Amino acid sequence: MAGSAGWGGPAWGGAAWGPPARTRWDVAPPPGTPYDQMARTVLNRWWRPIAGTLAIVATFVVISIGAGLVAYLVSLVSGVPMTGSGARLFADPVLDLGFQLGVIALLLPLVLGAAWAFQRRPPGSLSSVALRLRWRWLAACLLVALVSVVLGQAAEAGMLLSAGVGPGYAWAGWGAFLPALIVIVLLVPFQAAAEEYAYRGWIIQGLGAYFRNPWPAILLGAVAFAASHGYTGWGIVYVFVFGVLMGWLAVRTGGLEAPIALHVSNNVVAFGLVAASGEMNGALEQGAVPWQALIGSAVQFAVFGFGVLIIARKWAIQTLSR
């Protein structure tokens, strides 16, 4: 029968019968959007970043209180005593480090969930402009980060030795090192990534919903990051500059891969050196930092920043949504 080709079922008025097309809950940003503007979808409203932020903070406070109760139960079951010393929960420093790293890591699902529930955008938009973590790019950034951290540690040790101060390196043996190393390798990547998603992801993109210039968000994220640590003096300078560099690289490379890479590498090496020395009791202690340590940090930041930018340009890393 002429004209009957392509018949697919009953139709009326040119439209096939059937259920209406399902509308997605989350909406991606339009093509050509930079990383800091990824919250600017068609569903963006002025109240969404504020509501999401309040929900993240309130939920994390509740989780932190709950973590204290869980710690008490763990202490009862395991027989490991608790301690009221400083910010520590357990007398066993390795258990305490693992527990506290795990609590911080819980920020990760909170931030991803807030992006989906409150801003109604794909959670992957926090990861990068490609709406996902770019694993090959992350691996490349990790290699650059490891080199930069090692060179930074060497420069810092050299400066301290030249000033007559020991860098604090020691070896306590495999018995003390291995249990701590396992906890560090397993949990630090999640802890560091959670902080990057919160301070470089949520804050930068949250303010990006109001400002088109990324620098107010980068600076605010760095201030919040520094305020969340217990460093004093030159240590505050180090943490703030770290936050500024990570925020700038996130915007410059279109994602969190570079910040996550350096944060993970830095923390693994830092905690690893403490574990090797057997001084895990002070693993989470923060305070004054000698100014000579900033020289090592400057080397680390310079090597990592230039290395990442060179590779990003050579690989033509995506910096805008598609």
PDB file of N, CA and C in Angstrom, residues 1-40:
ATOM      1  N   MET A   1       0.860  -1.194   0.000  1.00  0.00           N
ATOM      2  CA  MET A   1       0.000   0.000   0.000  1.00  0.00           C
ATOM      3  C   MET A   1       0.885   1.228   0.000  1.00  0.00           C
ATOM      4  N   ALA A   2       0.656   2.082  -0.925  1.00  0.00           N
ATOM      5  CA  ALA A   2       1.496   3.268  -1.069  1.00  0.00           C
ATOM      6  C   ALA A   2       1.372   4.158   0.153  1.00  0.00           C
ATOM      7  N   GLY A   3       2.533   4.674   0.597  1.00  0.00           N
ATOM      8  CA  GLY A   3       2.546   5.637   1.713  1.00  0.00           C
ATOM      9  C   GLY A   3       2.482   5.000   3.078  1.00  0.00           C
ATOM     10  N   SER A   4       2.538   3.641   3.134  1.00  0.00           N
ATOM     11  CA  SER A   4       2.434   3.007   4.443  1.00  0.00           C
ATOM     12  C   SER A   4       3.775   2.613   5.028  1.00  0.00           C
ATOM     13  N   ALA A   5       4.875   2.869   4.302  1.00  0.00           N
ATOM     14  CA  ALA A   5       6.196   2.495   4.798  1.00  0.00           C
ATOM     15  C   ALA A   5       6.530   3.244   6.083  1.00  0.00           C
ATOM     16  N   GLY A   6       7.137   2.543   7.038  1.00  0.00           N
ATOM     17  CA  GLY A   6       7.556   3.192   8.296  1.00  0.00           C
ATOM     18  C   GLY A   6       6.459   3.231   9.328  1.00  0.00           C
ATOM     19  N   TRP A   7       5.339   2.459   9.082  1.00  0.00           N
ATOM     20  CA  TRP A   7       4.245   2.448  10.053  1.00  0.00           C
ATOM     21  C   TRP A   7       4.736   1.919  11.383  1.00  0.00           C
ATOM     22  N   GLY A   8       4.536   2.637  12.449  1.00  0.00           N
ATOM     23  CA  GLY A   8       5.035   2.225  13.761  1.00  0.00           C
ATOM     24  C   GLY A   8       3.945   2.114  14.796  1.00  0.00           C
ATOM     25  N   GLY A   9       2.700   2.194  14.421  1.00  0.00           N
ATOM     26  CA  GLY A   9       1.625   2.083  15.395  1.00  0.00           C
ATOM     27  C   GLY A   9       0.611   3.196  15.187  1.00  0.00           C
ATOM     28  N   PRO A  10      -0.436   3.201  15.967  1.00  0.00           N
ATOM     29  CA  PRO A  10      -1.489   4.207  15.814  1.00  0.00           C
ATOM     30  C   PRO A  10      -0.944   5.603  16.039  1.00  0.00           C
ATOM     31  N   ALA A  11      -1.415   6.521  15.266  1.00  0.00           N
ATOM     32  CA  ALA A  11      -0.999   7.914  15.407  1.00  0.00           C
ATOM     33  C   ALA A  11      -2.163   8.821  15.124  1.00  0.00           C
ATOM     34  N   TRP A  12      -2.100   9.970  15.744  1.00  0.00           N
ATOM     35  CA  TRP A  12      -3.137  10.968  15.492  1.00  0.00           C
ATOM     36  C   TRP A  12      -2.494  12.331  15.557  1.00  0.00           C
ATOM     37  N   GLY A  13      -2.736  13.119  14.559  1.00  0.00           N
ATOM     38  CA  GLY A  13      -2.165  14.465  14.540  1.00  0.00           C
ATOM     39  C   GLY A  13      -0.665  14.450  14.355  1.00  0.00           C
ATOM     40  N   GLY A  14      -0.096  13.353  13.781  1.00  0.00           N
ATOM     41  CA  GLY A  14       1.337  13.308  13.503  1.00  0.00           C
ATOM     42  C   GLY A  14       2.178  12.829  14.667  1.00  0.00           C
ATOM     43  N   ALA A  15       1.584  12.498  15.817  1.00  0.00           N
ATOM     44  CA  ALA A  15       2.351  12.057  16.986  1.00  0.00           C
ATOM     45  C   ALA A  15       1.966  10.648  17.372  1.00  0.00           C
ATOM     46  N   ALA A  16       2.959   9.817  17.672  1.00  0.00           N
ATOM     47  CA  ALA A  16       2.682   8.440  18.052  1.00  0.00           C
ATOM     48  C   ALA A  16       2.079   8.383  19.446  1.00  0.00           C
ATOM     49  N   TRP A  17       1.172   7.398  19.620  1.00  0.00           N
ATOM     50  CA  TRP A  17       0.598   7.205  20.937  1.00  0.00           C
ATOM     51  C   TRP A  17       1.648   6.635  21.884  1.00  0.00           C
ATOM     52  N   GLY A  18       1.528   6.905  23.166  1.00  0.00           N
ATOM     53  CA  GLY A  18       2.462   6.364  24.146  1.00  0.00           C
ATOM     54  C   GLY A  18       2.610   7.317  25.311  1.00  0.00           C
ATOM     55  N   PRO A  19       3.335   6.902  26.336  1.00  0.00           N
ATOM     56  CA  PRO A  19       3.517   7.775  27.508  1.00  0.00           C
ATOM     57  C   PRO A  19       4.351   8.991  27.138  1.00  0.00           C
ATOM     58  N   PRO A  20       4.142  10.114  27.821  1.00  0.00           N
ATOM     59  CA  PRO A  20       4.940  11.319  27.533  1.00  0.00           C
ATOM     60  C   PRO A  20       6.397  11.097  27.875  1.00  0.00           C
ATOM     61  N   ALA A  21       7.265  11.824  27.181  1.00  0.00           N
ATOM     62  CA  ALA A  21       8.697  11.709  27.440  1.00  0.00           C
ATOM     63  C   ALA A  21       9.009  12.095  28.888  1.00  0.00           C
ATOM     64  N   ARG A  22       9.862  11.319  29.530  1.00  0.00           N
ATOM     65  CA  ARG A  22      10.209  11.577  30.920  1.00  0.00           C
ATOM     66  C   ARG A  22      11.157  12.768  31.014  1.00  0.00           C
ATOM     67  N   THR A  23      10.826  13.694  31.893  1.00  0.00           N
ATOM     68  CA  THR A  23      11.664  14.863  32.112  1.00  0.00           C
ATOM     69  C   THR A  23      12.729  14.547  33.149  1.00  0.00           C
ATOM     70  N   ARG A  24      13.996  14.811  32.819  1.00  0.00           N
ATOM     71  CA  ARG A  24      15.087  14.542  33.754  1.00  0.00           C
ATOM     72  C   ARG A  24      15.011  15.487  34.945  1.00  0.00           C
ATOM     73  N   TRP A  25      15.359  14.938  36.116  1.00  0.00           N
ATOM     74  CA  TRP A  25      15.426  15.767  37.312  1.00  0.00           C
ATOM     75  C   TRP A  25      16.610  16.722  37.237  1.00  0.00           C
ATOM     76  N   ASP A  26      17.756  16.193  36.825  1.00  0.00           N
ATOM     77  CA  ASP A  26      18.959  17.012  36.761  1.00  0.00           C
ATOM     78  C   ASP A  26      19.191  17.501  35.338  1.00  0.00           C
ATOM     79  N   VAL A  27      19.653  18.719  35.250  1.00  0.00           N
ATOM     80  CA  VAL A  27      19.872  19.366  33.956  1.00  0.00           C
ATOM     81  C   VAL A  27      21.319  19.825  33.875  1.00  0.00           C
ATOM     82  N   ALA A  28      21.994  19.467  32.793  1.00  0.00           N
ATOM     83  CA  ALA A  28      23.391  19.846  32.604  1.00  0.00           C
ATOM     84  C   ALA A  28      23.494  21.305  32.179  1.00  0.00           C
ATOM     85  N   PRO A  29      24.611  21.945  32.455  1.00  0.00           N
ATOM     86  CA  PRO A  29      24.811  23.322  31.987  1.00  0.00           C
ATOM     87  C   PRO A  29      24.917  23.362  30.478  1.00  0.00           C
ATOM     88  N   PRO A  30      24.671  24.505  29.866  1.00  0.00           N
ATOM     89  CA  PRO A  30      24.750  24.599  28.404  1.00  0.00           C
ATOM     90  C   PRO A  30      26.176  24.449  27.901  1.00  0.00           C
ATOM     91  N   PRO A  31      26.343  24.092  26.638  1.00  0.00           N
ATOM     92  CA  PRO A  31      27.697  23.986  26.067  1.00  0.00           C
ATOM     93  C   PRO A  31      28.448  25.307  26.177  1.00  0.00           C
ATOM     94  N   GLY A  32      29.768  25.197  26.337  1.00  0.00           N
ATOM     95  CA  GLY A  32      30.599  26.393  26.422  1.00  0.00           C
ATOM     96  C   GLY A  32      30.689  26.980  27.811  1.00  0.00           C
ATOM     97  N   THR A  33      30.254  26.241  28.851  1.00  0.00           N
ATOM     98  CA  THR A  33      30.280  26.736  30.225  1.00  0.00           C
ATOM     99  C   THR A  33      31.613  26.389  30.890  1.00  0.00           C
ATOM    100  N   PRO A  34      32.307  27.359  31.501  1.00  0.00           N
ATOM    101  CA  PRO A  34      33.553  27.050  32.225  1.00  0.00           C
ATOM    102  C   PRO A  34      33.256  26.364  33.554  1.00  0.00           C
ATOM    103  N   TYR A  35      34.290  25.830  34.179  1.00  0.00           N
ATOM    104  CA  TYR A  35      34.103  25.028  35.381  1.00  0.00           C
ATOM    105  C   TYR A  35      33.400  25.797  36.499  1.00  0.00           C
ATOM    106  N   ASP A  36      33.809  27.033  36.747  1.00  0.00           N
ATOM    107  CA  ASP A  36      33.239  27.781  37.863  1.00  0.00           C
ATOM    108  C   ASP A  36      31.783  28.174  37.645  1.00  0.00           C
ATOM    109  N   GLN A  37      31.283  28.033  36.407  1.00  0.00           N
ATOM    110  CA  GLN A  37      29.906  28.425  36.096  1.00  0.00           C
ATOM    111  C   GLN A  37      28.978  27.217  35.934  1.00  0.00           C
ATOM    112  N   MET A  38      29.437  26.033  36.307  1.00  0.00           N
ATOM    113  CA  MET A  38      28.678  24.814  36.010  1.00  0.00           C
ATOM    114  C   MET A  38      27.338  24.728  36.739  1.00  0.00           C
ATOM    115  N   ALA A  39      27.115  25.531  37.765  1.00  0.00           N
ATOM    116  CA  ALA A  39      25.820  25.539  38.452  1.00  0.00           C
ATOM    117  C   ALA A  39      24.802  26.417  37.737  1.00  0.00           C
ATOM    118  N   ARG A  40      25.223  27.117  36.692  1.00  0.00           N
ATOM    119  CA  ARG A  40      24.323  28.024  35.971  1.00  0.00           C
ATOM    120  C   ARG A  40      23.526  27.247  34.911  1.00  0.00           C
TER     121      ARG A  40
END
